[in-house]
XYZ file of C-alpha atoms in Angstrom:
775
model
C -8.927 -34.825 11.476
C -12.069 -34.335 12.739
C -12.486 -33.642 16.726
C -13.521 -37.167 18.906
C -11.547 -36.452 22.493
C -10.491 -33.420 23.633
C -8.614 -32.279 26.564
C -8.190 -28.965 28.819
C -5.230 -28.025 31.155
C -6.498 -25.845 33.583
C -9.242 -26.814 35.722
C -10.384 -23.265 37.534
C -13.993 -21.248 36.343
C -12.837 -21.068 32.828
C -11.195 -23.908 31.868
C -13.586 -26.333 33.635
C -16.072 -24.466 31.925
C -14.787 -25.285 28.529
C -14.912 -29.049 29.393
C -18.173 -29.113 30.358
C -19.230 -27.073 26.951
C -17.349 -29.645 25.139
C -18.614 -32.471 27.234
C -22.224 -30.896 26.437
C -21.353 -31.730 22.722
C -21.355 -35.614 23.308
C -17.139 -35.299 23.537
C -15.350 -37.245 25.839
C -12.550 -34.544 27.763
C -9.899 -34.786 30.301
C -9.709 -31.978 32.656
C -6.211 -31.764 33.664
C -4.394 -29.537 36.646
C -1.322 -29.771 38.761
C -0.706 -31.894 41.735
C -2.076 -30.056 45.192
C 0.694 -29.253 47.339
C -1.253 -31.242 49.906
C -3.275 -34.195 49.998
C -2.749 -37.805 48.603
C -5.326 -37.421 46.126
C -3.474 -36.080 42.946
C -5.558 -34.931 40.862
C -8.488 -33.057 43.757
C -8.111 -30.174 41.881
C -9.968 -31.962 38.752
C -11.907 -33.211 41.039
C -13.255 -30.884 43.315
C -13.943 -28.474 39.636
C -16.030 -30.940 37.833
C -17.900 -31.805 41.582
C -18.654 -27.555 41.183
C -19.622 -27.760 37.671
C -22.569 -30.312 39.063
C -23.703 -27.622 41.988
C -23.183 -24.305 40.031
C -26.033 -22.094 38.897
C -26.506 -21.157 35.588
C -25.480 -24.575 35.083
C -22.845 -25.282 32.821
C -23.146 -28.763 32.345
C -26.804 -28.772 29.896
C -27.260 -32.423 31.733
C -25.815 -33.827 35.307
C -25.313 -37.027 32.865
C -22.544 -35.127 31.265
C -20.473 -34.399 33.607
C -19.505 -38.563 32.429
C -17.176 -37.498 29.575
C -15.594 -35.206 31.846
C -11.991 -37.290 33.006
C -10.062 -35.626 35.648
C -6.550 -35.643 36.229
C -3.214 -34.280 36.537
C -0.076 -33.160 34.327
C 2.757 -34.963 36.206
C 0.312 -38.759 35.887
C -1.944 -38.380 32.600
C 0.241 -36.414 29.625
C 0.547 -40.420 27.832
C -3.343 -40.576 27.502
C -2.877 -37.499 25.207
C -1.476 -40.018 22.163
C -5.572 -39.807 21.772
C -6.318 -36.778 22.028
C -7.589 -34.558 18.685
C -7.319 -30.888 20.975
C -6.003 -29.320 23.683
C -7.088 -26.439 24.838
C -5.034 -24.917 27.607
C -6.239 -22.199 29.844
C -4.297 -21.276 33.514
C -2.865 -18.532 34.302
C -1.903 -15.966 31.838
C 1.510 -15.514 32.414
C 3.354 -16.301 29.392
C 6.199 -19.025 30.786
C 4.338 -21.484 32.519
C 2.157 -21.290 28.984
C 4.878 -22.001 27.112
C 6.623 -24.474 29.968
C 3.632 -26.707 29.173
C 3.572 -26.432 25.990
C 7.394 -27.720 25.464
C 6.091 -30.359 28.560
C 2.896 -31.159 25.407
C 5.672 -32.005 23.039
C 6.022 -36.244 22.254
C 3.326 -36.751 24.197
C 0.073 -35.327 22.146
C -0.745 -36.852 19.118
C 0.917 -36.191 15.751
C -1.398 -32.699 14.284
C -3.979 -32.855 16.484
C -4.757 -28.760 17.554
C -3.549 -26.952 20.592
C -4.788 -23.629 21.579
C -4.655 -21.416 24.559
C -8.014 -19.281 25.682
C -5.957 -15.892 26.331
C -7.434 -13.011 26.350
C -4.655 -10.978 27.078
C -1.447 -12.665 25.796
C -0.679 -12.127 21.863
C -0.233 -15.532 20.009
C 3.231 -14.017 18.086
C 4.899 -13.877 22.013
C 2.998 -17.640 22.636
C 4.629 -19.373 19.911
C 7.661 -17.112 19.798
C 10.995 -20.139 20.165
C 8.622 -23.388 20.014
C 9.127 -25.987 17.928
C 7.719 -25.986 14.409
C 5.259 -29.010 15.932
C 3.568 -26.600 18.286
C 3.737 -23.093 15.879
C 1.644 -25.425 12.819
C -0.593 -26.837 15.156
C -0.984 -23.769 17.437
C -4.437 -21.406 17.373
C -6.063 -19.008 20.220
C -9.742 -19.900 20.910
C -11.149 -17.153 23.438
C -13.957 -18.576 25.045
C -16.217 -15.732 26.889
C -17.804 -17.200 30.225
C -19.769 -18.507 31.315
C -18.540 -20.961 28.239
C -21.857 -22.461 27.845
C -24.894 -19.480 27.687
C -21.614 -16.994 25.790
C -21.948 -17.779 22.202
C -19.019 -15.513 20.919
C -15.092 -17.705 20.196
C -13.196 -16.111 19.299
C -10.216 -17.992 17.248
C -6.492 -16.222 16.244
C -4.133 -17.912 13.898
C -0.800 -17.169 13.527
C 1.883 -16.928 10.897
C 2.937 -20.164 10.727
C -0.643 -21.606 11.428
C -1.947 -24.962 9.283
C -4.776 -23.672 7.946
C -6.492 -27.355 8.568
C -6.371 -26.435 12.125
C -8.040 -23.551 11.589
C -10.733 -24.634 9.624
C -11.568 -27.785 12.185
C -11.581 -26.420 14.903
C -13.646 -23.235 13.321
C -16.218 -26.552 12.289
C -16.022 -27.997 16.012
C -16.051 -24.502 17.781
C -19.302 -24.141 15.193
C -21.349 -27.217 14.915
C -20.194 -29.278 17.783
C -20.076 -25.759 20.841
C -22.765 -23.725 19.194
C -20.461 -21.060 18.591
C -20.817 -17.958 17.108
C -16.724 -18.611 15.012
C -14.850 -14.223 15.191
C -11.864 -14.840 12.958
C -9.422 -12.286 14.544
C -6.291 -11.006 14.341
C -3.811 -11.123 16.496
C -4.263 -7.720 18.023
C -4.918 -6.619 21.795
C -8.146 -7.481 23.409
C -8.826 -9.079 20.202
C -12.094 -8.429 18.245
C -14.587 -8.666 21.959
C -12.443 -7.220 24.653
C -11.059 -4.276 22.275
C -14.117 -2.872 21.602
C -15.646 -3.473 24.993
C -13.127 -2.398 27.336
C -12.919 0.469 25.786
C -16.677 1.243 26.084
C -16.622 0.371 29.869
C -13.304 2.454 30.178
C -15.758 5.182 27.863
C -18.732 4.534 29.734
C -17.058 4.562 33.408
C -15.185 8.205 32.571
C -17.755 10.118 31.010
C -19.904 9.048 33.772
C -17.720 10.538 36.337
C -17.592 13.671 34.091
C -20.906 14.267 34.638
C -21.644 13.485 37.313
C -24.371 10.584 36.739
C -25.491 8.515 39.581
C -24.672 4.311 39.066
C -29.102 3.878 38.512
C -29.026 6.787 36.086
C -25.711 5.617 33.940
C -27.063 2.267 34.095
C -30.484 3.716 32.978
C -28.816 4.452 29.484
C -26.059 2.337 29.068
C -28.692 -0.500 29.270
C -31.840 -1.307 27.369
C -31.724 1.691 25.474
C -28.628 1.380 24.200
C -29.414 -1.837 23.060
C -27.213 -3.606 26.129
C -28.296 -5.963 29.194
C -30.449 -4.469 30.955
C -27.636 -4.966 33.555
C -26.085 -1.837 32.339
C -22.409 -0.755 32.732
C -22.007 -0.530 36.715
C -24.137 -3.406 36.693
C -21.824 -5.861 35.084
C -18.796 -4.479 36.416
C -20.592 -5.658 39.513
C -21.314 -9.302 37.706
C -18.141 -10.116 36.048
C -15.999 -8.808 39.535
C -14.696 -5.529 39.927
C -11.025 -6.857 40.550
C -10.424 -7.990 37.508
C -10.663 -3.993 35.855
C -7.523 -3.439 36.549
C -5.892 -6.085 35.351
C -7.644 -5.834 32.173
C -7.344 -2.591 32.001
C -3.247 -2.635 33.025
C -3.250 -5.297 30.578
C -4.433 -3.654 27.364
C -2.468 -0.292 28.242
C 0.817 -2.875 28.078
C 0.200 -4.257 24.472
C -1.858 -0.270 23.158
C 0.732 1.919 20.691
C 0.198 5.317 23.186
C -1.115 6.860 20.439
C -4.502 4.723 20.380
C -7.548 6.385 22.116
C -7.710 4.007 24.979
C -5.142 5.072 26.325
C -6.409 8.882 26.331
C -9.709 7.476 28.183
C -7.077 6.394 30.970
C -7.229 7.517 34.540
C -6.661 6.291 37.941
C -10.025 6.317 39.835
C -9.262 6.188 43.911
C -12.359 4.866 44.613
C -12.430 1.806 42.165
C -9.320 1.254 44.360
C -10.735 1.537 47.628
C -13.600 -0.629 47.265
C -11.027 -3.317 45.989
C -9.142 -2.873 49.074
C -12.399 -2.754 51.082
C -14.026 -5.988 49.619
C -16.914 -4.890 47.376
C -15.796 -6.378 44.575
C -18.945 -7.376 43.213
C -21.323 -10.086 43.428
C -18.666 -12.210 44.586
C -17.728 -9.892 47.141
C -19.604 -7.571 49.947
C -21.155 -6.144 46.995
C -19.907 -3.508 44.183
C -22.016 -0.334 43.301
C -24.753 -2.220 43.930
C -25.027 -3.909 47.454
C -27.650 -5.509 49.478
C -27.417 -3.921 52.819
C -29.373 -6.369 55.494
C -28.903 -4.855 58.918
C -32.013 -4.558 60.655
C -32.922 -8.729 59.272
C -34.375 -6.631 55.671
C -32.702 -6.875 52.379
C -32.219 -3.462 50.953
C -30.779 -2.223 46.927
C -28.097 -0.072 48.106
C -25.858 1.849 45.462
C -22.563 3.843 45.665
C -21.998 8.232 44.945
C -19.678 7.798 42.384
C -18.107 11.131 44.262
C -17.745 10.453 48.237
C -18.097 6.997 48.476
C -20.413 6.438 50.526
C -24.026 4.084 49.933
C -27.797 5.088 50.175
C -30.927 3.136 49.605
C -30.966 2.646 45.460
C -33.264 4.913 43.499
C -34.898 4.420 40.565
C -33.779 7.003 37.334
C -35.694 9.169 36.034
C -34.551 10.343 32.885
C -36.497 11.179 29.848
C -34.249 10.467 27.725
C -34.259 6.593 28.570
C -38.049 6.646 27.592
C -37.124 8.677 24.018
C -34.478 5.920 23.372
C -37.806 3.428 22.011
C -37.294 5.831 18.813
C -34.091 4.890 18.731
C -30.657 5.842 18.897
C -30.685 8.690 16.660
C -33.368 10.180 19.209
C -31.574 9.277 22.504
C -27.803 11.207 21.540
C -30.023 14.059 20.418
C -31.769 14.330 23.873
C -31.172 17.140 25.519
C -30.997 15.508 29.197
C -28.199 14.571 30.669
C -29.242 10.811 29.854
C -28.469 12.195 26.104
C -25.163 13.618 26.763
C -23.970 10.823 28.235
C -25.122 8.611 25.318
C -23.783 10.652 23.090
C -20.467 11.275 24.837
C -19.998 7.002 24.722
C -21.570 6.242 21.484
C -19.423 9.050 19.793
C -16.127 7.621 21.321
C -16.693 3.872 20.675
C -18.255 3.733 17.158
C -15.728 6.345 15.684
C -13.167 4.031 18.122
C -14.752 0.750 16.467
C -14.668 2.545 12.721
C -11.028 3.058 12.880
C -9.903 -0.365 14.003
C -11.029 -2.542 10.558
C -9.508 -3.758 8.934
C -6.579 -3.620 11.814
C -8.429 -5.994 14.553
C -11.131 -7.787 11.722
C -11.434 -8.290 8.053
C -14.744 -6.961 8.238
C -17.850 -4.724 10.076
C -19.475 -8.272 10.111
C -17.009 -10.625 12.318
C -16.788 -6.982 14.296
C -20.409 -6.749 15.246
C -21.032 -10.796 15.457
C -18.304 -10.439 17.929
C -19.968 -8.059 20.383
C -23.644 -9.088 19.799
C -22.456 -12.758 20.823
C -19.622 -11.788 22.956
C -21.233 -8.792 25.131
C -25.027 -9.620 24.599
C -25.915 -6.374 22.598
C -28.895 -6.482 20.209
C -26.913 -4.191 17.429
C -23.165 -4.561 16.285
C -21.197 -0.917 16.479
C -21.327 -0.801 12.835
C -25.143 -1.296 12.648
C -25.494 1.077 15.112
C -24.063 3.576 12.738
C -26.339 2.395 10.158
C -29.504 2.715 12.813
C -28.747 6.584 13.575
C -27.327 7.076 9.828
C -23.605 6.997 8.316
C -24.279 10.552 7.039
C -25.892 11.782 10.273
C -23.453 10.414 12.335
C -20.111 12.039 10.790
C -22.262 15.318 10.277
C -22.635 15.579 14.148
C -18.816 13.992 14.766
C -18.019 16.923 12.441
C -19.900 19.556 14.293
C -18.566 18.705 17.527
C -14.889 18.905 16.235
C -14.220 15.552 16.685
C -12.394 13.288 13.948
C -13.944 11.153 11.614
C -12.848 7.567 10.425
C -11.551 7.123 6.944
C -13.781 4.412 7.344
C -16.714 5.986 8.407
C -16.021 8.688 5.891
C -16.147 6.028 3.208
C -19.929 4.916 4.614
C -21.111 8.267 5.061
C -20.741 8.666 1.123
C -21.559 5.063 0.183
C -25.271 5.175 2.469
C -23.957 2.801 5.249
C -21.987 -0.425 6.175
C -24.630 -2.196 5.516
C -27.258 -2.735 2.699
C -29.947 -5.588 0.840
C -29.468 -5.840 -2.478
C -31.488 -8.197 -4.674
C -33.131 -9.532 -1.400
C -29.400 -10.380 -0.103
C -27.514 -8.799 2.528
C -23.819 -6.781 1.682
C -21.740 -5.153 3.336
C -19.015 -2.569 3.036
C -15.412 -3.563 3.148
C -12.782 -1.081 3.789
C -12.070 -0.480 0.179
C -15.218 1.121 -0.231
C -16.322 -1.688 -2.227
C -19.644 -3.910 -1.312
C -19.616 -7.751 -0.642
C -21.925 -9.914 -0.348
C -23.462 -11.448 3.448
C -22.393 -15.569 2.409
C -23.366 -17.380 5.383
C -21.936 -20.754 6.758
C -22.842 -23.829 4.392
C -25.823 -25.160 6.539
C -27.325 -22.124 7.976
C -30.389 -20.970 6.999
C -31.799 -17.852 8.698
C -35.928 -17.105 8.797
C -34.221 -12.725 8.506
C -33.269 -13.498 5.650
C -35.449 -15.444 3.835
C -37.731 -12.452 4.514
C -35.443 -10.373 2.586
C -36.155 -11.823 -0.535
C -39.971 -12.759 -0.066
C -43.334 -11.929 1.463
C -45.060 -14.160 3.853
C -47.753 -16.858 2.250
C -50.038 -16.067 4.537
C -50.361 -13.511 7.640
C -52.384 -12.563 10.906
C -50.791 -10.270 13.784
C -49.631 -13.165 15.433
C -48.551 -15.556 12.966
C -47.244 -16.033 10.044
C -46.396 -19.225 7.406
C -43.894 -18.486 5.023
C -42.127 -20.465 1.670
C -38.297 -21.531 2.939
C -37.370 -23.941 0.042
C -37.953 -27.641 -1.095
C -41.811 -27.269 -0.652
C -41.195 -26.918 2.962
C -42.953 -24.521 5.478
C -41.880 -22.091 7.998
C -44.793 -21.193 10.833
C -43.515 -17.925 12.296
C -44.819 -16.900 15.522
C -44.372 -12.981 16.350
C -47.041 -11.619 18.926
C -45.204 -10.325 22.267
C -43.073 -12.917 23.248
C -44.583 -15.113 20.888
C -48.076 -15.446 23.588
C -50.577 -17.188 21.734
C -53.767 -16.054 20.959
C -56.516 -16.529 18.556
C -54.811 -15.271 15.383
C -51.890 -17.623 16.519
C -54.356 -21.235 16.657
C -55.956 -19.629 13.354
C -52.405 -19.907 11.200
C -51.745 -22.844 12.588
C -54.874 -24.786 11.136
C -54.602 -22.469 8.083
C -50.881 -23.089 7.873
C -51.994 -27.082 8.076
C -54.586 -26.984 5.061
C -52.485 -24.762 2.776
C -49.112 -27.057 3.221
C -51.504 -29.840 2.464
C -52.974 -28.985 -0.589
C -49.904 -26.826 -2.287
C -46.561 -28.423 -0.158
C -44.881 -30.913 0.802
C -43.779 -30.282 4.730
C -44.100 -28.153 8.241
C -41.348 -26.074 10.348
C -42.339 -24.182 12.945
C -39.961 -22.029 14.188
C -38.860 -18.664 15.101
C -35.883 -16.090 15.609
C -37.334 -14.449 18.791
C -35.675 -14.738 21.853
C -38.311 -17.185 22.718
C -40.291 -19.948 21.274
C -43.715 -18.603 22.624
C -44.322 -18.016 26.404
C -47.877 -20.308 26.070
C -51.453 -18.540 26.043
C -52.380 -15.228 26.082
C -53.521 -15.731 29.420
C -53.969 -11.249 29.678
C -56.432 -12.110 27.106
C -58.079 -15.380 28.879
C -58.167 -12.478 32.240
C -59.887 -10.397 31.197
C -62.295 -12.375 29.182
C -63.092 -14.524 32.390
C -63.279 -10.966 34.493
C -66.228 -10.089 31.825
C -67.797 -13.624 31.907
C -67.319 -14.042 28.348
C -66.819 -17.938 29.103
C -68.166 -18.622 25.631
C -65.213 -17.301 24.349
C -62.547 -19.217 26.369
C -64.230 -22.194 25.394
C -63.656 -21.440 21.895
C -60.137 -20.120 22.368
C -59.591 -24.208 24.305
C -61.605 -25.678 21.549
C -59.663 -23.748 18.169
C -56.213 -24.930 20.534
C -57.178 -28.473 20.150
C -58.504 -28.329 17.082
C -55.887 -26.739 15.583
C -52.704 -29.031 17.868
C -54.924 -32.124 16.195
C -54.471 -31.183 12.749
C -50.522 -30.881 14.041
C -50.632 -34.133 14.609
C -52.742 -36.720 12.572
C -51.198 -33.999 9.388
C -50.857 -35.556 6.335
C -47.166 -34.387 6.140
C -44.305 -34.479 8.360
C -44.593 -30.973 10.959
C -41.632 -30.723 12.537
C -40.825 -27.858 15.868
C -37.814 -26.119 15.908
C -37.668 -24.207 19.380
C -35.421 -22.305 20.918
C -35.353 -20.525 24.167
C -38.869 -20.632 26.347
C -41.250 -23.616 25.260
C -43.653 -23.379 27.979
C -47.628 -23.771 28.291
C -49.202 -24.035 24.947
C -45.837 -23.503 23.111
C -44.800 -26.110 24.839
C -47.883 -28.419 24.132
C -48.003 -27.230 20.339
C -44.041 -28.626 20.555
C -45.446 -32.607 21.997
C -48.161 -32.882 18.611
C -45.599 -32.479 15.605
C -44.308 -35.718 13.732
C -40.473 -34.521 14.962
C -38.624 -31.729 16.733
C -35.441 -30.277 16.177
C -34.753 -28.273 19.338
C -31.796 -25.611 19.974
C -29.593 -26.508 22.762
C -30.937 -24.046 24.500
C -34.062 -24.525 24.612
C -36.555 -24.597 28.526
C -39.293 -26.979 27.955
C -42.340 -27.298 30.129
C -45.794 -26.928 30.947
C -46.134 -24.278 33.365
C -49.935 -23.850 33.746
C -50.750 -24.410 37.449
C -48.752 -21.277 38.222
C -51.291 -19.133 37.099
C -53.882 -21.929 38.797
C -54.596 -24.262 35.393
C -53.385 -27.892 33.769
C -53.001 -27.668 29.967
C -55.883 -27.359 28.072
C -54.117 -27.770 24.828
C -53.310 -31.782 24.869
C -50.569 -31.543 27.061
C -51.761 -33.854 29.612
C -52.661 -36.361 27.070
C -49.430 -35.943 25.212
C -47.466 -36.287 28.293
C -49.829 -39.709 29.217
C -48.539 -40.781 25.916
C -45.039 -39.679 25.842
C -44.859 -41.966 30.057
C -46.167 -44.876 28.410
C -43.672 -47.999 29.380
C -40.936 -48.578 27.309
C -39.824 -52.856 27.246
C -37.698 -51.720 29.927
C -39.851 -49.301 32.103
C -42.577 -50.965 34.999
C -45.388 -52.013 33.358
C -48.834 -51.600 35.123
C -51.714 -48.208 34.414
C -50.213 -46.099 37.402
C -45.798 -45.396 36.091
C -47.272 -43.414 33.609
C -49.674 -41.500 35.177
C -47.982 -40.882 38.081
C -44.698 -39.502 35.894
C -47.274 -36.710 33.695
C -48.985 -35.849 36.933
C -45.458 -34.925 39.188
C -43.978 -33.501 35.229
C -47.366 -31.189 34.986
C -48.688 -30.086 38.938
C -44.901 -29.502 39.683
C -44.270 -27.565 36.959
C -41.347 -28.840 35.588
C -39.276 -26.856 33.508
C -36.253 -29.203 31.499
C -32.999 -26.332 31.527
C -32.122 -27.805 27.948
C -32.419 -29.394 25.492
C -31.023 -33.096 27.110
C -33.097 -32.028 29.931
C -35.715 -32.087 27.980
C -35.163 -35.725 26.436
C -34.680 -36.924 30.348
C -38.045 -35.392 31.205
C -39.623 -36.594 28.111
C -40.498 -33.327 26.630
C -38.644 -34.414 23.651
C -38.836 -38.669 21.997
C -35.594 -40.412 21.844
C -35.778 -39.727 18.127
C -35.702 -36.174 18.449
C -32.662 -33.843 17.263
C -31.008 -31.183 18.754
C -28.663 -28.127 17.085
C -25.605 -26.334 18.546
C -26.044 -23.771 16.737
C -29.658 -22.191 16.904
C -27.991 -20.415 13.232
C -28.435 -24.068 12.287
C -31.958 -24.532 13.860
C -34.097 -23.648 10.844
C -32.116 -25.232 8.284
C -31.469 -28.738 10.556
C -35.378 -28.863 11.032
C -35.755 -28.578 7.368
C -33.712 -31.653 6.701
C -35.331 -33.977 9.480
C -38.904 -32.581 7.447
C -37.412 -33.683 3.940
C -35.805 -36.593 5.543
C -38.630 -37.852 7.073
C -40.681 -37.847 3.180
C -38.278 -39.564 2.252
C -38.739 -42.509 4.726
C -42.224 -42.180 3.936
C -43.733 -40.592 6.178
C -47.352 -41.732 7.567
C -49.006 -39.937 10.456
C -49.407 -41.756 13.536
C -52.723 -43.349 13.999
C -55.647 -42.362 17.302
C -54.067 -43.845 20.019
C -56.334 -45.913 22.892
C -55.594 -45.654 27.066
C -57.139 -48.014 29.004
C -57.288 -46.211 32.613
C -57.782 -46.771 36.346
C -60.310 -43.775 37.084
C -61.726 -43.311 39.997
C -59.061 -45.136 42.299
C -55.805 -43.680 40.075
C -57.567 -40.385 41.339
C -57.980 -41.420 45.164
C -54.240 -42.441 44.590
C -53.139 -39.343 43.979
C -55.122 -36.991 45.450
C -53.167 -38.801 48.797
C -50.628 -37.997 47.782
C -51.018 -34.532 47.402
C -52.749 -34.487 50.780
C -49.524 -36.083 52.435
C -47.770 -32.529 50.919
C -50.303 -30.522 51.956
C -49.881 -31.370 55.456
C -46.422 -30.528 55.321
C -47.290 -27.234 54.224
C -45.225 -28.370 50.886
C -48.750 -27.576 48.844
C -51.173 -24.943 49.522
C -55.016 -25.155 49.038
C -55.171 -24.142 45.957
C -52.406 -25.978 45.059
C -55.066 -29.087 45.908
C -57.611 -28.036 44.224
C -55.607 -27.676 40.158
C -54.493 -30.778 41.335
C -56.972 -32.434 41.982
C -58.437 -31.807 38.422
C -55.434 -33.189 37.099
C -55.600 -35.897 39.027
C -59.065 -36.534 36.822
C -58.219 -36.110 33.686
C -54.778 -37.942 34.096
C -56.941 -41.175 35.872
C -59.620 -40.847 32.941
C -62.348 -39.290 34.439
C -65.347 -41.721 35.305
C -63.483 -44.657 33.765
C -62.013 -48.026 34.667
C -58.895 -50.472 33.124
C -61.733 -52.356 31.374
C -62.842 -50.162 29.637
C -60.814 -47.201 26.203
C -59.794 -44.202 26.502
C -59.524 -42.150 23.240
C -57.171 -39.076 22.656
C -60.589 -36.706 22.022
C -62.249 -37.959 25.444
C -58.777 -37.371 27.008
C -59.394 -33.535 25.787
C -62.845 -33.177 26.153
C -61.779 -33.700 30.435
C -58.865 -31.442 30.052
C -61.327 -28.682 28.469
C -63.534 -29.883 31.593
C -60.563 -29.010 34.128
C -59.696 -25.655 32.416
C -62.973 -24.018 32.421
C -64.041 -25.437 36.009
C -60.214 -23.815 37.345
C -60.968 -20.731 35.458
C -63.846 -19.807 37.426
C -62.391 -20.249 40.606
C -61.095 -16.665 42.242
C -57.910 -18.115 43.516
C -56.531 -19.549 39.940
C -57.833 -15.557 38.559
C -56.505 -14.384 41.036
C -53.381 -16.259 40.057
C -53.193 -15.221 36.565
C -53.509 -11.804 37.639
C -50.830 -11.393 39.961
C -48.140 -13.116 37.333
C -49.792 -10.923 34.215
C -48.654 -7.749 37.125
C -44.893 -8.896 38.846
C -43.837 -11.943 36.402
C -44.145 -14.085 39.471
C -46.282 -17.099 40.907
C -48.054 -16.425 43.716
C -49.051 -19.062 46.278
C -52.282 -19.406 47.276
């Protein structure tokens, strides 16, 4: 049955976070907990959890409006409501007696055939359903979310011997399409996939750091970006998740694993950790952890702990040649002779061997394991991809030379040539039986990376490429550093529009980078300004306006498909698209004021048009001007696609894909649907703007902020230039202002601001520090 309503029982951090993600998907959800011992409000715990969701940072809710879909309650008064619920998620304390007691309590209350799942990470499914009625066992599975549920893409699903196949299919499809998760089907084994390998990694990395005498900074310098893990590194990650969690996880794993498991050989008591926890040093949620901020004397000094003595001292940046050498790949890293290289080898040799020994015990194939680690621990590569990067045969030989065991599956991969290969333009992965099988994507998943394996670009330059993604649809991809837009990017935008107009049917603008585009290449603009190459900059502004105008008025549909950051010029190109299919985690906004500029590629114009009053909006010329002015002058950034709709960066009929892997396919289908509906480009719009009277009103508002200290001198200058553009320049309400006229005002204001010292100072500061300068 389709999941149209859900219930989460357990309103702790994880339970509330799961409820929030279900609400983010637009699905009504009950959030239940026990009745508190004190107070008159029997649903106070769940209500308090919802209040925390609205205040938490990072936000669990994609829009505060989603909180209205969460109904609080308690398990004594509200179980009768489960008759309307299609999926019940249990997320209570990790005690098997309490969980089983709850399952018994739910029988007779929940809808017949509804899915019942547990978010447990430590209790095997077989034990959870032991002695349970057949109806429970048939409808039961484990749905293990990773924290925080909104941002971590992994969802591990575990079925039992008696679990109905329909249950696993329903929950997998819902988790994928509606919750945006990467689904990994794990076996009912300790730690499932992510934590079985992730906990081994943390234990191995801590142990090796102690054995080799590394500082926490040195360990983190290697166990972070050099191996493809998050930049926090190992000890930074432990501080983030909480040091007090480690003993519980270790105890749980040890109670479930066989004595001969490689993890058991790593375990050892660690007095320093025990003392830190006892003293309240539990990580970021406590007084600090392996790192802390010392605020004595009114300052903020970052300190780190000495792993031998337990004393804190000012943190010192690690200086390891191996960390820099890692840019050449993992093989270069683990062969490096310094202690960082030795550390990397000691950890990775054990970790990757362990992973190779666990297939098919924990999952059917290497793809599931690699996906689990990439989406559950945010690794750049999974363990089998790491082995392939070094070379499976080379890795096996190095293990043998070090007198370390070579798992049978690794030996097979060494002879076969690796765990993955590309054949006839398609990815294949090695099975434990020694045969390769084609990697089959779920229906509705189209990845540009897969397209690239089987084809060459239609056209390409250093910053962008055009690809054929089938059915007459092209895909324009930006691929400069952070996808910053430069003359090459803009040139290919125009060329792609011309090519599709002649030889194809529709276009999608999309890429699979971390960010869609961080905006214009301000480094290039600053360089040109410093040597007074004003014509070059003016030409770049004109080229951008021309390219984006071509996007807007193309005789075929162009669909923007962003994910990650779409800022400044990256936001502007989307504003000109016929439609947008955005990933739910799209962060969108016009942020040019942060570098002392205003949008110059049509952003001011498009926001003016977007804020034109609808049937229920206030009438008159000022409301749209004031709204556009507020959005741009405050550099508002939508923190989700849902928020982008509220800020009108997305229109009502623009669409959202919860799962990033489905984004390109969804965007392509949207483009084809527009074609099928007889798409016609929009007609240029004409506006009537108040001119100087509106500019004066906006100036007065900004001056008021300046008198309160909320706006600095250059903020006033930039805001005045923006007010000039949005008010229409030297016009009045009786005259017509065209889109092209507003674009000319944008260009003029942009060039004027660029010639000021404070703007150049803001640009340089942003490039140097990554942070805005307040001047």
